[in-house]
Coordinates of C-alpha atoms and ligand atoms in Angstrom, one line a residue:
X1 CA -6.6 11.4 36.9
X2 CA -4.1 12.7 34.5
X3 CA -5.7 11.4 31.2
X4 CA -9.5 11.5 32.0
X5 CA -9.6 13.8 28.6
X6 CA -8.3 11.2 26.5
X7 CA -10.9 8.2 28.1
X8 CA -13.4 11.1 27.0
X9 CA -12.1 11.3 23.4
X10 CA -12.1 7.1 22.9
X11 CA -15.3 6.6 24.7
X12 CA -16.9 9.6 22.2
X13 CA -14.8 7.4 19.3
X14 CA -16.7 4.2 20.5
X15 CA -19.9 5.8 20.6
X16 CA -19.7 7.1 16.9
X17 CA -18.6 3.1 16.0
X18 CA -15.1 4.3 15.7
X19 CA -12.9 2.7 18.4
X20 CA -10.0 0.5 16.8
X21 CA -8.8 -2.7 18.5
X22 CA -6.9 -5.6 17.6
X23 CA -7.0 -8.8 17.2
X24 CA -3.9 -11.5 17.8
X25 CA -4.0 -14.1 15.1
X26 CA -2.2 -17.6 16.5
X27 CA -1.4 -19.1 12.5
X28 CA 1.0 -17.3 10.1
X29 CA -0.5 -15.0 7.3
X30 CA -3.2 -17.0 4.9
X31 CA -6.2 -17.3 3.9
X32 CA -7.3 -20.0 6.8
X33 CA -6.3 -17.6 9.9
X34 CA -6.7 -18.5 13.8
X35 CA -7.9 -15.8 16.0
X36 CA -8.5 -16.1 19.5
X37 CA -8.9 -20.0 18.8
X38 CA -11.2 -19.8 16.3
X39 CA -10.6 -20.6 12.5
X40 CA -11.6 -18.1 9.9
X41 CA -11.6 -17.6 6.4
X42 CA -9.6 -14.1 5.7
X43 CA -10.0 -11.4 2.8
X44 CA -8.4 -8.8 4.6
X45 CA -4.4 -9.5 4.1
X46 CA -2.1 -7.2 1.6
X47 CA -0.2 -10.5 1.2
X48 CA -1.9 -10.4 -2.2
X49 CA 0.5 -13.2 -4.2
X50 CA 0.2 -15.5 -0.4
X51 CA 4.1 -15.4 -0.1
X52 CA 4.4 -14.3 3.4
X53 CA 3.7 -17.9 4.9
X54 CA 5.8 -19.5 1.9
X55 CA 8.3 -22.3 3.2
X56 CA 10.9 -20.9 0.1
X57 CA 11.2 -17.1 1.9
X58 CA 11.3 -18.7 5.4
X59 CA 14.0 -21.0 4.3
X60 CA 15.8 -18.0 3.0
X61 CA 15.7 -16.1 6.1
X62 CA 17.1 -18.9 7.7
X63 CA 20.0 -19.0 6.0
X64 CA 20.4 -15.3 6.0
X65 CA 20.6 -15.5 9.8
X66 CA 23.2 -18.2 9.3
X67 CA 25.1 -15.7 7.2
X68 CA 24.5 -12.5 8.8
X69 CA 23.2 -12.7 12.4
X70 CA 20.2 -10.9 12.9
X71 CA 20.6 -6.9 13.7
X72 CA 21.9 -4.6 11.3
X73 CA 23.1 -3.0 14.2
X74 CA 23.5 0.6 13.0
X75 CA 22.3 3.2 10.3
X76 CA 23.0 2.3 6.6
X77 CA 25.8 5.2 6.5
X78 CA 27.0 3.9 9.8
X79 CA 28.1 0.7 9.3
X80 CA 24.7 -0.8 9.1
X81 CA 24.8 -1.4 5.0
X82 CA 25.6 -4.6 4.3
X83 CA 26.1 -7.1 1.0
X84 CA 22.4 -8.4 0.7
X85 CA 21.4 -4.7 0.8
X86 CA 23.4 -3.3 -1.7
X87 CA 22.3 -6.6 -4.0
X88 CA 18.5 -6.6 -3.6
X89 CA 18.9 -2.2 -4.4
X90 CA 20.5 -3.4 -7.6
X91 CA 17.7 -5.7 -8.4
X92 CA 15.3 -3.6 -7.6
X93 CA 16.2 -0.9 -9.7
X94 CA 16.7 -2.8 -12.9
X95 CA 13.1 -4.9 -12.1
X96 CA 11.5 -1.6 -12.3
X97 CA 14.0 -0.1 -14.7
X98 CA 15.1 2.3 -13.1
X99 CA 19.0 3.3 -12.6
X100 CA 19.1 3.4 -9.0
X101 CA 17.2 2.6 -5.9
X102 CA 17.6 2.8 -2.3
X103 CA 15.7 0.5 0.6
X104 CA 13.9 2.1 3.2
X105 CA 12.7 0.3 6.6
X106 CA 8.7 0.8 6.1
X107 CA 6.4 2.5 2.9
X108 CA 5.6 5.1 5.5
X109 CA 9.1 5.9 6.4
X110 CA 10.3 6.1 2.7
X111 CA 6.9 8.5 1.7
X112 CA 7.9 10.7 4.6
X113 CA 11.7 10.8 3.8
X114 CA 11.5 11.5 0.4
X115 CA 9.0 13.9 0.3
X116 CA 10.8 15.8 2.9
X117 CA 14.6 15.4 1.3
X118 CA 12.6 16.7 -2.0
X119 CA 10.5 19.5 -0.9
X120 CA 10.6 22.0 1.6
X121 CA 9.6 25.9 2.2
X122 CA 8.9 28.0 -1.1
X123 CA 7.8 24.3 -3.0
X124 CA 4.6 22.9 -3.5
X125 CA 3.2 19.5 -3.4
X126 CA 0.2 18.2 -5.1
X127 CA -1.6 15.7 -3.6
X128 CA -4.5 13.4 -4.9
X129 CA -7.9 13.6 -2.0
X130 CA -7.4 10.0 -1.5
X131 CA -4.3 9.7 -1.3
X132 CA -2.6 7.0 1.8
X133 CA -2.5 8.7 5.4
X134 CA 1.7 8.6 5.0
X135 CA 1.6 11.3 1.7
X136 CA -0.5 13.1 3.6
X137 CA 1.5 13.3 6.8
X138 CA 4.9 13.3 4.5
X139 CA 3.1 16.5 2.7
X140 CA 2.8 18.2 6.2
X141 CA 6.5 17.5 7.5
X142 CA 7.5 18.8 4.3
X143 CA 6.7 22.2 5.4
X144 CA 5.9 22.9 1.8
X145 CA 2.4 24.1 0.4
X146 CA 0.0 21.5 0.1
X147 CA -2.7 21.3 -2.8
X148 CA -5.3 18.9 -2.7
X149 CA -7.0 18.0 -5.6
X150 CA -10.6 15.7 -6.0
X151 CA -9.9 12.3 -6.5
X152 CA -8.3 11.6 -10.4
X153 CA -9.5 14.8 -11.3
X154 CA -6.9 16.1 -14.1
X155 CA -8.4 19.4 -14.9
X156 CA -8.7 20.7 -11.2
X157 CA -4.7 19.3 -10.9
X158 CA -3.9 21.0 -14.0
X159 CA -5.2 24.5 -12.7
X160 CA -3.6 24.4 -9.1
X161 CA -0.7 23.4 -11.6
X162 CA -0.9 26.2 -13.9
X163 CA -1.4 28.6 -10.6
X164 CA 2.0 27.4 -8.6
X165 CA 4.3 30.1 -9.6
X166 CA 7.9 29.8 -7.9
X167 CA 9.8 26.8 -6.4
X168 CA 9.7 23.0 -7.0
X169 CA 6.6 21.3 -8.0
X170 CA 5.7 17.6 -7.0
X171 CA 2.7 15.8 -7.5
X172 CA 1.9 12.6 -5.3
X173 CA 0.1 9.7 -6.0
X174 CA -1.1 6.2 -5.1
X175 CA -0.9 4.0 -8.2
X176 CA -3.6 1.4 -6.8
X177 CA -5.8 3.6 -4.0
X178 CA -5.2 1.6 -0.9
X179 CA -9.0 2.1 0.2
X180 CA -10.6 2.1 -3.1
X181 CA -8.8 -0.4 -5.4
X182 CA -8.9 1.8 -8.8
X183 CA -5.6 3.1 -10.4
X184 CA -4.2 6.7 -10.7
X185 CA -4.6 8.0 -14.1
X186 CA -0.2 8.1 -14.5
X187 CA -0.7 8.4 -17.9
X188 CA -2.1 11.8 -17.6
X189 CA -0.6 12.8 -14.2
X190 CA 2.5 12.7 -16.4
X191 CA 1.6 14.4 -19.0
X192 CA 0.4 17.4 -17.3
X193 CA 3.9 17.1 -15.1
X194 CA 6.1 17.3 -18.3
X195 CA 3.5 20.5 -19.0
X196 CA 4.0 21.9 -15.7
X197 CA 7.8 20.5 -14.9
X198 CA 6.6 19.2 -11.9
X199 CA 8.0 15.4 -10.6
X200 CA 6.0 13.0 -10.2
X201 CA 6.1 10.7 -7.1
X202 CA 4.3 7.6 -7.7
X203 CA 3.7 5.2 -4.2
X204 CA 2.8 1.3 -6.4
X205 CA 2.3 -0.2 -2.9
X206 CA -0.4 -1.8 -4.1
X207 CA 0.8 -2.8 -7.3
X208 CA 4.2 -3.7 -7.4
X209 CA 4.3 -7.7 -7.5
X210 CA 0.5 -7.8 -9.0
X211 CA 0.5 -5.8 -12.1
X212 CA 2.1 -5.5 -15.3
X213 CA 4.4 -7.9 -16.6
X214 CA 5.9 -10.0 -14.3
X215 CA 4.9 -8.2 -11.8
X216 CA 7.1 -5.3 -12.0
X217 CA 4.0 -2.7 -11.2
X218 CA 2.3 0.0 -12.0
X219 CA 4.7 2.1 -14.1
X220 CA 4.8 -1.0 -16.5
X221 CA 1.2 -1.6 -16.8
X222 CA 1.0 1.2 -18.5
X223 CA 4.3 1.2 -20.2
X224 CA 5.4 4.4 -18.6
X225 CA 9.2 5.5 -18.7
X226 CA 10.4 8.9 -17.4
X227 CA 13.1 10.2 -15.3
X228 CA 10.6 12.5 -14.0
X229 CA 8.7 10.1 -12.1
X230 CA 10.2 8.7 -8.4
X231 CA 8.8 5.1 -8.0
X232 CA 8.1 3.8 -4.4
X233 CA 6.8 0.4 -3.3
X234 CA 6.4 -1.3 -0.1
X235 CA 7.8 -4.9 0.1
X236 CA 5.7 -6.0 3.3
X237 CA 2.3 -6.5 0.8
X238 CA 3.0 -8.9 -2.6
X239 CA 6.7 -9.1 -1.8
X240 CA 5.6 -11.2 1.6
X241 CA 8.3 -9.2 3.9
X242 CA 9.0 -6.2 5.0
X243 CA 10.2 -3.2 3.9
X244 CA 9.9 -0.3 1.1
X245 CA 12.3 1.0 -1.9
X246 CA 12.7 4.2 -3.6
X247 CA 13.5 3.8 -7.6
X248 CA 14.8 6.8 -9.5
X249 CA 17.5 8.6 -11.2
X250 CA 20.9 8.4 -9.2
X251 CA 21.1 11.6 -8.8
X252 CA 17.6 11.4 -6.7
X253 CA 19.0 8.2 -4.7
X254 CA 22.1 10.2 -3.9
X255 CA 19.8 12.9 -2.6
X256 CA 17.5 10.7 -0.3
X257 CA 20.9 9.3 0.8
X258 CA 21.7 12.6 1.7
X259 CA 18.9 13.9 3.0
X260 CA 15.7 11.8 3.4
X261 CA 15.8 11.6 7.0
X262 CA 13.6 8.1 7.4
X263 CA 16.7 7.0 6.0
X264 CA 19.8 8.5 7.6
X265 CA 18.6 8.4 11.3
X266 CA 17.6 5.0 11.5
X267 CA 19.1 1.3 12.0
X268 CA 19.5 -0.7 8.9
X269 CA 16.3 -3.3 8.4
X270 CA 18.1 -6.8 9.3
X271 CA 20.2 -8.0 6.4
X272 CA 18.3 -11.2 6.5
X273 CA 15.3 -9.7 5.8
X274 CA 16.9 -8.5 2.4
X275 CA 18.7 -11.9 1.7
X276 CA 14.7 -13.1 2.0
X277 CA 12.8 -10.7 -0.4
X278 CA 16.2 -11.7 -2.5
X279 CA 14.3 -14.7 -3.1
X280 CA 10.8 -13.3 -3.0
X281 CA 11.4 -11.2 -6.4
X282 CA 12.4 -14.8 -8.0
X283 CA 9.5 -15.8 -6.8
X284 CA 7.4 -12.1 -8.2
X285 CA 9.1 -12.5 -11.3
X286 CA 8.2 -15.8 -11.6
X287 CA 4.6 -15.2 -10.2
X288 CA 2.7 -15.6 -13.6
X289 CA 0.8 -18.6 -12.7
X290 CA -0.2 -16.3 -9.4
X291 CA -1.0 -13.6 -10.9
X292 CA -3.2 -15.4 -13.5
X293 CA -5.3 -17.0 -10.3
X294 CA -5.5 -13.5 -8.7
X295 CA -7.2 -12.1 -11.4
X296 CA -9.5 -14.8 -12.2
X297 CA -10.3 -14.9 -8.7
X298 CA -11.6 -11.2 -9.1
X299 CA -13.3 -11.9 -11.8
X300 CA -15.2 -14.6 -10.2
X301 CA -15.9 -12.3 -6.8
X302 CA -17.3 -9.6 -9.3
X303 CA -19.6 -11.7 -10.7
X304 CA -20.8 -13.7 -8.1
X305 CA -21.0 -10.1 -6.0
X306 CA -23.3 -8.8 -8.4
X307 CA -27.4 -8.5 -7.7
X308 CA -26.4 -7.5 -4.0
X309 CA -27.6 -4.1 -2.3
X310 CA -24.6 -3.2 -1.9
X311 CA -22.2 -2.0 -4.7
X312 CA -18.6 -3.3 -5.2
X313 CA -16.3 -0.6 -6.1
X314 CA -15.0 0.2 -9.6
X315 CA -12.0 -1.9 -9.4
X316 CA -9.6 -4.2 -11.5
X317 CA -7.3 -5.2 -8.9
X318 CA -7.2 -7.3 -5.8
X319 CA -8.4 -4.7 -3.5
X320 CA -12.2 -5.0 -3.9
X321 CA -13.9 -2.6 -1.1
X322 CA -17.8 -3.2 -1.1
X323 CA -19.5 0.2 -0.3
X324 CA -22.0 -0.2 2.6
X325 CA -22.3 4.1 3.8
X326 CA -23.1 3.6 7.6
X327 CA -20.3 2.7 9.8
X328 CA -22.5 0.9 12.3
X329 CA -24.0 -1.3 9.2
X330 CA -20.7 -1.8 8.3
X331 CA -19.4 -3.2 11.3
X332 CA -22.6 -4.8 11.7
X333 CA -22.1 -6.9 8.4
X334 CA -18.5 -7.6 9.2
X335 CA -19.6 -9.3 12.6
X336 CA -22.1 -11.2 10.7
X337 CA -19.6 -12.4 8.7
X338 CA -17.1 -13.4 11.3
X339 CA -19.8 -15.6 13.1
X340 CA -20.2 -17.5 9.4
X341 CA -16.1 -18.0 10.0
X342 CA -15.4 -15.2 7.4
X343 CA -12.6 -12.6 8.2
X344 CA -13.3 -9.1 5.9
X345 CA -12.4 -5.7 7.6
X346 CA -14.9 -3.1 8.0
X347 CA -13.2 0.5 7.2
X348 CA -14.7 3.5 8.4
X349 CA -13.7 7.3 8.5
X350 CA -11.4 8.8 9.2
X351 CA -9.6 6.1 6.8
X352 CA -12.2 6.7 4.2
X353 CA -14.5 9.6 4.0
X354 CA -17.2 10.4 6.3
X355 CA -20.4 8.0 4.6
X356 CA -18.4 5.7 2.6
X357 CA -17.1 2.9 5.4
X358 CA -17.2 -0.2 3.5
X359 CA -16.1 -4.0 3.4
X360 CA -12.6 -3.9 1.9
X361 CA -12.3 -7.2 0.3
X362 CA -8.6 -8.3 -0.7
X363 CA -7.9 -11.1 -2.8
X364 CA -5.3 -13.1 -2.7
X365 CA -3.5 -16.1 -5.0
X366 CA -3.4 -18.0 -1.9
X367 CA -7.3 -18.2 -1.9
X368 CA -9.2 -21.0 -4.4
X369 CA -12.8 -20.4 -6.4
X370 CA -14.5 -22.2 -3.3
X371 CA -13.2 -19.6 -1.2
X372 CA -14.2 -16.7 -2.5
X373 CA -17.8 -18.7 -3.5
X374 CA -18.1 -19.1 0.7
X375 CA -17.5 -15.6 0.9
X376 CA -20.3 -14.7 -2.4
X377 CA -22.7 -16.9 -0.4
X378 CA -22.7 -15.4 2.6
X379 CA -22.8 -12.2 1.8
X380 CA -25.9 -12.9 -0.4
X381 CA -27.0 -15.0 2.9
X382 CA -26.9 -11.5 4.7
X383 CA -28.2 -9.6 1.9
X384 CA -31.7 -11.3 2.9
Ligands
LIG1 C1 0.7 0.1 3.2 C2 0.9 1.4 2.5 C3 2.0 2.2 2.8 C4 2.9 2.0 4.0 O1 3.7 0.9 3.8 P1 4.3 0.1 5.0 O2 5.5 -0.6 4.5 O3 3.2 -0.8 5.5 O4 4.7 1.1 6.0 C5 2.2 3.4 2.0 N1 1.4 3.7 1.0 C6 0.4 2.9 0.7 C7 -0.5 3.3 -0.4 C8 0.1 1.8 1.4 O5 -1.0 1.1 1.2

């Protein structure tokens, strides 16, 4: 048998509690999910402002299909670029103030386009530990030097700064760490990249819809403006679609354009798609009301959390991971759960470090206080 060797490697994977599956949900994105015909309770969705089910963006893909059929049908700088593309990059760009964006078909393809149009042989990236598995596989296509440095630790950043000596610099970050929930220290990380003249590329796709005002992200919850800095944010999590963007000076955008492949040899994401998240940034922008639920919600989990064996993570935003250690207890727990009708993913290594798999909790504005109370009970349920 040809692939006896890799039966070897997922039965070893299963052994260690490892082995990844599936599982087909029958009901659209929410918080009340079908799977396999039973009805659960979910805190495992990115869809962190409940959009992606919302009748307003279904209605505007419907009529985006009316206007503009459904393929793009070729590469943006084929003839695949069309009207609602061009507008939602414009709007982008001035929602996170920036002068220019460009769209990009996933978050993964964007964070390996642009750090590969940016960087190459002779440069050097800097990379935070915990950083999403697409910086780390963008770092290695780059063909550039990689530096890792511990998780938020500026001083250990500033020294593999200090000791690059030739070629472009570029430090990469998640704003919000997808597995973790805390926020980059930007503040700093720019600070020591004006010091160093390095850029600084900042991936918010955890943020952008949730925090600061209006939802506009990370960069303006904590008032940050710099040319420097090369924003990127996924549009399949808050935004309720699909999709990434790139925000930057022009002369960056011109560049990905350019050279970015993730962006030159692939077909155009369906116009329709950008005719709905059109109407999904109203709908951010107008998000308030969510945004005020969110964080009550996490509030209320935090409290209602606390007193259990297990620790929540330090975090402020909807991404609340609650550290269990063993990945065997972990998947344990989140069975347990799922037979009290309760949907919460377990995450294990190699996703997080080895010792650290954990519940990751998401909130979303879609859930109410007696939701997240059926999830505080349970767990306290299990806790006995
Ligand atoms: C989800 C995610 C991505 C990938 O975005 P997709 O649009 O889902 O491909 C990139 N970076 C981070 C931090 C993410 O959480």
């Amino acid at each position: 048998m040809p692939f006896t060797e890799l039966q070897t490697e997922l039965n070893e994977r299963a052994a260690q509690g490892l082995l990844r599956s599936r599982c087909t949900l029958v009901t659209a994105q929410s918080p009340h999910i079908v799977v396999e015909g039973k009805p659960y309770l979910a805190f495992c969705s990115n869809d962190y402002l409940g959009l992606a089910s919302r009748p307003e963006l279904a209605a505007a893909l419907q009529q985006g299909t009316q206007q503009w059929g459904v393929g793009a049908g070729a590469a943006h700088l084929v003839s695949g670029h069309f009207g609602p593309h061009h507008q939602l990059e414009q709007q982008l760009a001035a929602f996170v103030g920036k002068p220019a964006a460009l769209l990009f078909s996933t978050g993964y393809m964007a964070n390996l386009g642009v750090v590969q149009a940016l960087v190459g042989k002779g440069d050097t990236v800097f990379a935070d530990k915990l950083n999403h598995a697409s910086l780390n596989d963008a770092m290695l296509l780059s063909r550039a030097a990689t530096r890792r440095y511990r998780h938020g630790d500026m001083a250990q950043l500033a020294q593999l700064l200090a000791q690059a000596q030739s070629g472009r610099k570029l430090v990469i970050t998640d704003a919000v760490f997808s597995m973790d929930g805390d926020m980059a220290p930007l503040r700093e990380l720019l600070a020591l990249c004006e010091q160093h003249d390095a850029w600084l590329y900042v991936d918010d796709a955890h943020g952008f819809g949730v925090l600061g005002e209006q939802g506009r992200g990370s960069l303006a919850h904590f008032g940050l403006v710099s040319a420097r800095i090369i924003y990127m944010a996924t549009l399949g999590k808050a935004a309720g679609v699909s999709g990434a963007f790139v925000a930057a000076e022009q002369v960056v955008v011109d560049t990905l354009v350019n050279h970015a492949h993730g962006y030159v040899y692939t077909t155009a994401t369906p116009p329709a798609l950008s005719v709905a998240l059109l109407q999904s940034l109203r709908m951010i922008a107008q998000g308030d009301g969510l945004r005020a639920h969110l964080h009550r919600l996490v509030a209320r989990l935090r409290r209602g959390l606390s007193g259990l064996p297990w620790q929540l993570m330090s975090s402020e935003t909807a991404i609340q991971p609650l550290l269990i250690g063993d990945n065997q207890q972990a998947l344990k727990l989140s069975e347990a759960l799922r037979q009290r009708g309760i949907w919460v993913a377990a995450i294990r290594p190699p996703t997080v470090p080895q010792g650290t798999a954990r519940l990751r909790i998401t909130l979303s504005a879609a859930h109410t206080d007696a939701d997240v109370d059926q999830l505080i009970g349970a767990l306290h349920e299990l806790a006995c």
